[in-house]
Short mmCIF file of C-alpha atoms in Angstrom, two decimals:
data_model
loop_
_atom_site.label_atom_id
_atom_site.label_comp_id
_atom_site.label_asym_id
_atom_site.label_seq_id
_atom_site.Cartn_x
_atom_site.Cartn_y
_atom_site.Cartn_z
CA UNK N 92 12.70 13.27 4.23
CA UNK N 93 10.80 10.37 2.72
CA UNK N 94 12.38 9.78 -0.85
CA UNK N 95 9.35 10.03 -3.56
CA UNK N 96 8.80 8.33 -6.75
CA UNK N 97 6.65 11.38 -8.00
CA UNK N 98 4.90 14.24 -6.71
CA UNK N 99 2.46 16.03 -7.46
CA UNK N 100 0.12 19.52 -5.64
CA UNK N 101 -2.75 20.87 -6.51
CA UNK N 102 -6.19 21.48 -4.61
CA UNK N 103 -8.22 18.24 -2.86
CA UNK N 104 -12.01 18.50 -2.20
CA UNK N 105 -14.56 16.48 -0.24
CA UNK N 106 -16.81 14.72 -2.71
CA UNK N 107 -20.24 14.07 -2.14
CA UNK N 108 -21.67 11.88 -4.94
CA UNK N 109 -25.64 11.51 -4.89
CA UNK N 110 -26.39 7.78 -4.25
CA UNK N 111 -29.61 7.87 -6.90
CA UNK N 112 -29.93 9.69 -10.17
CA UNK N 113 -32.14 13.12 -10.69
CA UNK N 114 -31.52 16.60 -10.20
CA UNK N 115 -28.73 17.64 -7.43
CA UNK N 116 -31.39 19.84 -5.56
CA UNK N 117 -33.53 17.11 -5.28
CA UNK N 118 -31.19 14.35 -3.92
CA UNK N 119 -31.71 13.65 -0.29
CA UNK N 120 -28.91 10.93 0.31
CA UNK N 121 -24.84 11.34 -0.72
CA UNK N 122 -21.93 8.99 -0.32
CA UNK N 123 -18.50 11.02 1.06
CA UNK N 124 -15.69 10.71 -0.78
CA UNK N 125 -12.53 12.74 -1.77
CA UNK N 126 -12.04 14.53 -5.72
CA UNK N 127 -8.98 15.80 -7.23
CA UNK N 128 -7.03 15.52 -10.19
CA UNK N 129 -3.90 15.60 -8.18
CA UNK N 130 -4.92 13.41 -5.54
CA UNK N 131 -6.11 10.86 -7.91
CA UNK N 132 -2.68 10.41 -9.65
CA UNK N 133 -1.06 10.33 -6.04
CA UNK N 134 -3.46 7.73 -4.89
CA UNK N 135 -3.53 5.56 -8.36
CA UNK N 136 0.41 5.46 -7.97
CA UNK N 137 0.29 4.62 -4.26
CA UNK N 138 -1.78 1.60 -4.79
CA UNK N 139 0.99 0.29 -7.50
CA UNK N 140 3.55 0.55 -5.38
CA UNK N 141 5.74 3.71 -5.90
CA UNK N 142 6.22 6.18 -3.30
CA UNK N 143 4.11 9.41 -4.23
CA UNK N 144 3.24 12.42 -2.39
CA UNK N 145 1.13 15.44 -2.77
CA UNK N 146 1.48 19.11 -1.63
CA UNK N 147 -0.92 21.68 -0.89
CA UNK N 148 -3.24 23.52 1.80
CA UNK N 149 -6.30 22.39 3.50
CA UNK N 150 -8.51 24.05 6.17
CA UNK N 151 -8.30 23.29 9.69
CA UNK N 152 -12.32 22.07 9.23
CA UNK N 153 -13.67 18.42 9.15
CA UNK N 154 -12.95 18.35 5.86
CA UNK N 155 -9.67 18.59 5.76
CA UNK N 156 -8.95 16.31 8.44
CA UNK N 157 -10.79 14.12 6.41
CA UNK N 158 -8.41 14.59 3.28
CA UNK N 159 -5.65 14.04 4.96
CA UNK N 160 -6.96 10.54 6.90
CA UNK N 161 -8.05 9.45 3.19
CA UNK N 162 -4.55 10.24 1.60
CA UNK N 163 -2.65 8.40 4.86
CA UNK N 164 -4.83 5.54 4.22
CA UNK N 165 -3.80 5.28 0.87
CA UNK N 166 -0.15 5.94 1.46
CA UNK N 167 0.44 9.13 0.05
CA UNK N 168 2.81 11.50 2.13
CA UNK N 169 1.32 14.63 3.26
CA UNK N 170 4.22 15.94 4.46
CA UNK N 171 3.45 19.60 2.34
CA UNK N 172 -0.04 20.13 3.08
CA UNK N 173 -0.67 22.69 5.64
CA UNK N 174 -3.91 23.48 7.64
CA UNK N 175 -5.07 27.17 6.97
CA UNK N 176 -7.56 28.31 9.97
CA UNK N 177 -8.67 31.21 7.51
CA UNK N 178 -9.87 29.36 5.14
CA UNK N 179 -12.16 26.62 4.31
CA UNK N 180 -11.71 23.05 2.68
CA UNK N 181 -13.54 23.18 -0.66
CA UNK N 182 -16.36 20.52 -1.46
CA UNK N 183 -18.49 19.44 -5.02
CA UNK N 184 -22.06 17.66 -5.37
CA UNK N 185 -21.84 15.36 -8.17
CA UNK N 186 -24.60 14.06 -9.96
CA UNK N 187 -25.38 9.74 -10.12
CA UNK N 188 -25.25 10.03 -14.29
CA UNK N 189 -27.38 7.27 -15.82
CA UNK N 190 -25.33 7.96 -19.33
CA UNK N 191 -22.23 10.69 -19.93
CA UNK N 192 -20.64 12.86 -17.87
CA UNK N 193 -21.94 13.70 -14.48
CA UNK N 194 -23.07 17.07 -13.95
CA UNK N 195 -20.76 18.86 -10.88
CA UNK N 196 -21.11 21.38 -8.71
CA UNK N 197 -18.06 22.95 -7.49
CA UNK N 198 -18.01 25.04 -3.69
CA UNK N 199 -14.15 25.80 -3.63
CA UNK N 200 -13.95 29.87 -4.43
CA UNK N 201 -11.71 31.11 -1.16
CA UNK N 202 -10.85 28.13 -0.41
CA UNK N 203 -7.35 27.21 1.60
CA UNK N 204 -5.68 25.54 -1.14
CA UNK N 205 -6.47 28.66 -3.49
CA UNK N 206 -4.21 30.31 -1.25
CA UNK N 207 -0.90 28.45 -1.88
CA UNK N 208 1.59 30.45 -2.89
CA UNK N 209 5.06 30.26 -4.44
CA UNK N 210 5.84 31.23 -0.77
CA UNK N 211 4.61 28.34 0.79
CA UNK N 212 7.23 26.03 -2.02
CA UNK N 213 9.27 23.76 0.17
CA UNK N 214 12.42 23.29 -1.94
CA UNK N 215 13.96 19.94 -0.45
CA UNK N 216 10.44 18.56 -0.47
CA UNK N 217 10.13 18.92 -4.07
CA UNK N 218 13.95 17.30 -4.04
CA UNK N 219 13.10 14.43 -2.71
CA UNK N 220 11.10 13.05 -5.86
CA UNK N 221 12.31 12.26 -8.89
CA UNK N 222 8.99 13.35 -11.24
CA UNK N 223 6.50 16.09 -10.79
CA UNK N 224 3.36 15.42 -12.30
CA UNK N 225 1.30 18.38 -12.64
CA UNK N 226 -2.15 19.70 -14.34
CA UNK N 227 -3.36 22.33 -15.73
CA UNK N 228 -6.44 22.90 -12.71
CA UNK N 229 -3.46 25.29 -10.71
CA UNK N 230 -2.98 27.20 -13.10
CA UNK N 231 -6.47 28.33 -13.25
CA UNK N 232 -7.39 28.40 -9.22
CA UNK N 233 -5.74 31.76 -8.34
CA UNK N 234 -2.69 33.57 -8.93
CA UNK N 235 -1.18 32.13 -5.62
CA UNK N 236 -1.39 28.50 -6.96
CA UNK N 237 -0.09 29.86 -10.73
CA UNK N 238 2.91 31.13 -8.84
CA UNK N 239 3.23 28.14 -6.98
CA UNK N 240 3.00 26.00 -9.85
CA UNK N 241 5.55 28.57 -11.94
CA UNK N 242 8.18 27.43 -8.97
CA UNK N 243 7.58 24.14 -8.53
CA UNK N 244 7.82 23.29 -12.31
CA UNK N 245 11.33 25.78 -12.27
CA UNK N 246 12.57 24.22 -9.87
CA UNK N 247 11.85 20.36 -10.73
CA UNK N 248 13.05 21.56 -14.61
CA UNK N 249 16.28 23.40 -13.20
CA UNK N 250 17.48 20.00 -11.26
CA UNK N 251 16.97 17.74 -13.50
CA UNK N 252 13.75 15.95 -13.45
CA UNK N 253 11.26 14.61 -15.61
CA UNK N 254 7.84 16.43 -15.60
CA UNK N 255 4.30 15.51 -17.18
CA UNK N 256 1.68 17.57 -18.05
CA UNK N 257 -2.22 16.94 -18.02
CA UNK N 258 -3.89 20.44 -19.39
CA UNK N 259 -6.91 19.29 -17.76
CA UNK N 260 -9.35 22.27 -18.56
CA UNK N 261 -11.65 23.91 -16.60
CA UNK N 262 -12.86 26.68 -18.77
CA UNK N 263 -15.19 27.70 -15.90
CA UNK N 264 -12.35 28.79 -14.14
CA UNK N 265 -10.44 31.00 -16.44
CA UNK N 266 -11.26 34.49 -17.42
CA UNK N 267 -11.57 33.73 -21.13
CA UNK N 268 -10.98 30.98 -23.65
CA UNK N 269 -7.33 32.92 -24.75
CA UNK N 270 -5.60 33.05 -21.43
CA UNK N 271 -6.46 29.76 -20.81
CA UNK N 272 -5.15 28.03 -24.08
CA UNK N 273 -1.79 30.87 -23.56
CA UNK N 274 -1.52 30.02 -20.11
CA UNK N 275 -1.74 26.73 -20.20
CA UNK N 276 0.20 25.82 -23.51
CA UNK N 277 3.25 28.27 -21.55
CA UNK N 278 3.17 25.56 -19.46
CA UNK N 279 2.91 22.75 -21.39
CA UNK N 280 6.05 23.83 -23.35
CA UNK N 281 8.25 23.22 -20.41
CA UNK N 282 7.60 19.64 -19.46
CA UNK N 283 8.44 16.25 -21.08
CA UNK N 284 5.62 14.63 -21.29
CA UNK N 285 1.83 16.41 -22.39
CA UNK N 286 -1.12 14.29 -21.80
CA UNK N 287 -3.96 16.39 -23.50
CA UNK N 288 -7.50 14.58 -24.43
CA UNK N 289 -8.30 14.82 -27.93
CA UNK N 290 -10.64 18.07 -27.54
CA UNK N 291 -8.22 19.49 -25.38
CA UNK N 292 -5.49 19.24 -27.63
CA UNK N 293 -7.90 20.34 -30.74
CA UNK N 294 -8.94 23.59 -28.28
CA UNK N 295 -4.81 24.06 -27.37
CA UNK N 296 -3.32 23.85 -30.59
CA UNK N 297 -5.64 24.76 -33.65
CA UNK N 298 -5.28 20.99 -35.01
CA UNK N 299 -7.67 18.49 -35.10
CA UNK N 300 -5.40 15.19 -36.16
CA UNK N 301 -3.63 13.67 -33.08
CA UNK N 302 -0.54 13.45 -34.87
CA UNK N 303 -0.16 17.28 -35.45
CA UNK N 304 -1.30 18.31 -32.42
CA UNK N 305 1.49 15.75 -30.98
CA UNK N 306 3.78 17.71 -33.73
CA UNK N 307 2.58 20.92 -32.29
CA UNK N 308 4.70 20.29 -28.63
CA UNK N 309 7.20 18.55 -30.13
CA UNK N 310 8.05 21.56 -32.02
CA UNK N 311 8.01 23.41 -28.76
CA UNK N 312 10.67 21.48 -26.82
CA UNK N 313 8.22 18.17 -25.08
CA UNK N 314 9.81 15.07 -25.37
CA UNK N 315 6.49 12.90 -25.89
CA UNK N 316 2.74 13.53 -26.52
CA UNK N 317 0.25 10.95 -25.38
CA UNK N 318 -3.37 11.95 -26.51
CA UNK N 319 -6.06 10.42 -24.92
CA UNK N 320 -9.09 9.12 -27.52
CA UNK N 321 -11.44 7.82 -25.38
CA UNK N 322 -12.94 4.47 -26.33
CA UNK N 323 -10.78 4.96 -29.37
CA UNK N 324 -7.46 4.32 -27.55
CA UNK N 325 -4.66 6.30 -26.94
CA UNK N 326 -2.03 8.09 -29.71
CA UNK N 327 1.33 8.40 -28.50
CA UNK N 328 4.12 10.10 -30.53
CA UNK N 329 8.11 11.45 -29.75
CA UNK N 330 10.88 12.56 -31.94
CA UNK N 331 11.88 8.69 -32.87
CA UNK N 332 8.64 6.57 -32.76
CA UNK N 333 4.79 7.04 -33.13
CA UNK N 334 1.43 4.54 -33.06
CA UNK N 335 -1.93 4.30 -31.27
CA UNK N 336 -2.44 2.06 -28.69
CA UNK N 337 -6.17 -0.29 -28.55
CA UNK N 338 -8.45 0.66 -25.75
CA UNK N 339 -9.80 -2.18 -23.35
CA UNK N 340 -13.37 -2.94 -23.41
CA UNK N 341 -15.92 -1.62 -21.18
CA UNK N 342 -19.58 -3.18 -21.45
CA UNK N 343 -21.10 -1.02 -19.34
CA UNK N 344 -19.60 2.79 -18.36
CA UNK N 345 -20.28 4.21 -14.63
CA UNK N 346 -18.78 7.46 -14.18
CA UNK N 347 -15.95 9.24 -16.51
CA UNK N 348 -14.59 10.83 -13.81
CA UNK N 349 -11.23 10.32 -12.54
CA UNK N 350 -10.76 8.36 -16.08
CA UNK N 351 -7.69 10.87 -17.74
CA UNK N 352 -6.06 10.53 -14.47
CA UNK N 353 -6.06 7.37 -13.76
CA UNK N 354 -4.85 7.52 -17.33
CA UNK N 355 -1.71 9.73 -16.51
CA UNK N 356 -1.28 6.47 -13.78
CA UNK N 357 -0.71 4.15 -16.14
CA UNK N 358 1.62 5.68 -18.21
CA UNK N 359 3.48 7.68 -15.28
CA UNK N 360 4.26 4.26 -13.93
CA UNK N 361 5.28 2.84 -17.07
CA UNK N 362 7.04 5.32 -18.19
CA UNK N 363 9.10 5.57 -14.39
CA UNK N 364 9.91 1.46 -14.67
CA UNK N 365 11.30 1.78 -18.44
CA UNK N 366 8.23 -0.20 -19.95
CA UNK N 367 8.43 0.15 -23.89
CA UNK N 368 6.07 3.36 -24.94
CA UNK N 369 3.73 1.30 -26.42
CA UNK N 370 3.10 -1.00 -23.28
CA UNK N 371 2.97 2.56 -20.80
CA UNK N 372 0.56 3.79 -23.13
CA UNK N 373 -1.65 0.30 -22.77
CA UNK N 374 -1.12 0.56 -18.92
CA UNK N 375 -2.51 3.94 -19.50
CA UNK N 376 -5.68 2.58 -21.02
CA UNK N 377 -6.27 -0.18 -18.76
CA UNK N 378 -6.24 2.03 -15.82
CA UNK N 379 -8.49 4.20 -17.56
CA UNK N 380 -11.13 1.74 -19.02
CA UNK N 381 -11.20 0.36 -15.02
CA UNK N 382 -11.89 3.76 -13.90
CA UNK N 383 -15.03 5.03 -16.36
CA UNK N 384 -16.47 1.15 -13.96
CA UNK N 385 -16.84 2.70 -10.68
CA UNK N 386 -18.39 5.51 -9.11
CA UNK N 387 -15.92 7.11 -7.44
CA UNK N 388 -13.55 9.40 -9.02
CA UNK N 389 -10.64 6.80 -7.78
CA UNK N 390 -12.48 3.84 -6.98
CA UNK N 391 -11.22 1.93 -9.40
CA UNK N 392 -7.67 2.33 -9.18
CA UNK N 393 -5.83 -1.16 -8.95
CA UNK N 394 -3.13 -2.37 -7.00
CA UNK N 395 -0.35 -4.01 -8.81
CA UNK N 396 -2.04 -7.73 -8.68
CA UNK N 397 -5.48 -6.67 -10.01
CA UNK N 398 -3.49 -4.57 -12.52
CA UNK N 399 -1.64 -7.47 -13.97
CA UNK N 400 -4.41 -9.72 -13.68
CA UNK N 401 -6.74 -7.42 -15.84
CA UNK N 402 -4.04 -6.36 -18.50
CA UNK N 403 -3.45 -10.27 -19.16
CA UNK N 404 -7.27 -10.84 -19.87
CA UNK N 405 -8.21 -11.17 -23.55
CA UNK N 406 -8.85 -7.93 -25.15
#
């Protein structure tokens, strides 16, 4: 078994982005590509270097042949993802945004990967890494992937590792506002490291200041809160130091998408080569301010040269 740097699971999807802007229904022309909160971490800490992999299901369809060329091409083990033949690979259309957020459309109910289960946890696979990163997107899937995510967060917790935590909401996807901030914060409690957004955290925890939401986990057990601010930064706080971190400069944003993740990169690999907080935290928010400059959700992950190169411009 291939020893990991970090894993990760969670559902991948083939991503067609339209290739000019206007309504979804009346774009004629896409560009393939793969989405994924999970994926995206797996692949932005591939390209720096560490050794990541990612579990889950995919259908034995085109699509998830595809997902699992992309991933090998990026060098993320696949060794835990399993080809259902009852189910299909889920896909989104995403919008060419002009300004803001792209509007999405998600095709992914019944999917294969909505039908991981705590059964299908492969205990020495999980083992072999030394962090689990994990979001909040499982937890909100199915009951099989909330069970799945229940064991693989036990299990990572019981031996010894270090987890993080992105709530990453999708309130489409939850059965009301109140399960999803329970559910989710239930979660949250038991990692080390939360990694809301500002709103997220406001929504989670009732505060609107980043330093009491931080307070908030801390209180529960988490051993650091990193809150993402957007083109404000990043606010970082544990039980011994606290500060906010400068954002880079973007002239000109593309697409958000794929930003908070390539976020939870930066600081992931930071945190996993002993960088001061502070300096994680601006990893965090250089990966970030390079992703909100391409299209793609991971386009603009860097390798570890254009990484240095850009954190050592003037900012």
């Amino acid at each position: 078994m291939q020893k990991l740097d970090v894993v990760t699971f969670g559902e991948a999807m083939a991503l067609f982005m339209a290739e000019t802007p206007g309504p979804l229904d009346e774009i004629r022309h896409f560009t393939r590509e793969l989405a994924g909160a999970e994926t995206n971490v797996a692949i932005g800490l591939a390209r720096l270097g560490l050794k990541s992999g990612w579990a889950s299901k995919v259908g034995a369809d085109a699509f998830g042949t595809f997902i699992m060329k992309r991933l090998a091409e990026d060098n993320v083990n696949v060794d835990h993802v399993f080809k259902d033949d009852r189910y299909p690979t889920g896909f989104q259309l995403k919008e060419k945004a002009l300004k803001g957020d792209p509007a999405v459309q998600y095709f992914r109910k019944g999917s294969a990967a909505s039908f991981m289960s705590a059964d299908d946890f492969q205990k020495d696979y999980f083992s072999g890494a030394g962090h689990l990163h994990m979001t909040g997107i499982p937890l909100a899937i199915s009951s099989h992937t909330r069970s799945f995510a229940e064991k693989a967060l036990t299990h990572m917790k019981e031996t010894g590792r270090t987890v993080s935590f992105d709530p990453n909401l999708r309130p489409t996807l939850w059965a009301s506002q109140q399960e999803m901030i329970e559910v989710v914060n239930e979660f949250a409690f038991k990692a080390d490291y939360v990694l809301p957004g500002i709103s997220e955290g406001e929504l989670l925890t009732g505060y609107s200041s980043p330093g009491d939401i931080a307070s908030f986990y801390l209180e529960k057990g988490v051993s650091l809160v990193v809150i993402k601010l957007g083109d404000q930064g990043a606010f970082y706080k544990n039980h011994a130091e606290e500060g906010t971190v400068k954002p880079f400069e973007v002239k000109k944003v593309v697409d958000t998408v794929g930003a908070g993740d390539g976020f939870a990169v930066g600081l992931i690999s930071g945190l996993l080569e002993n960088l001061p907080l502070n300096e994680a935290v601006l990893r965090g928010n250089a990966i970030g301010s390079l992703a909100v400059q391409s299209p793609g959700d991971n386009d603009g992950y860097p390798d570890r040269k254009t990484l240095i190169d850009y954190m050592n411009l003037p900012i």
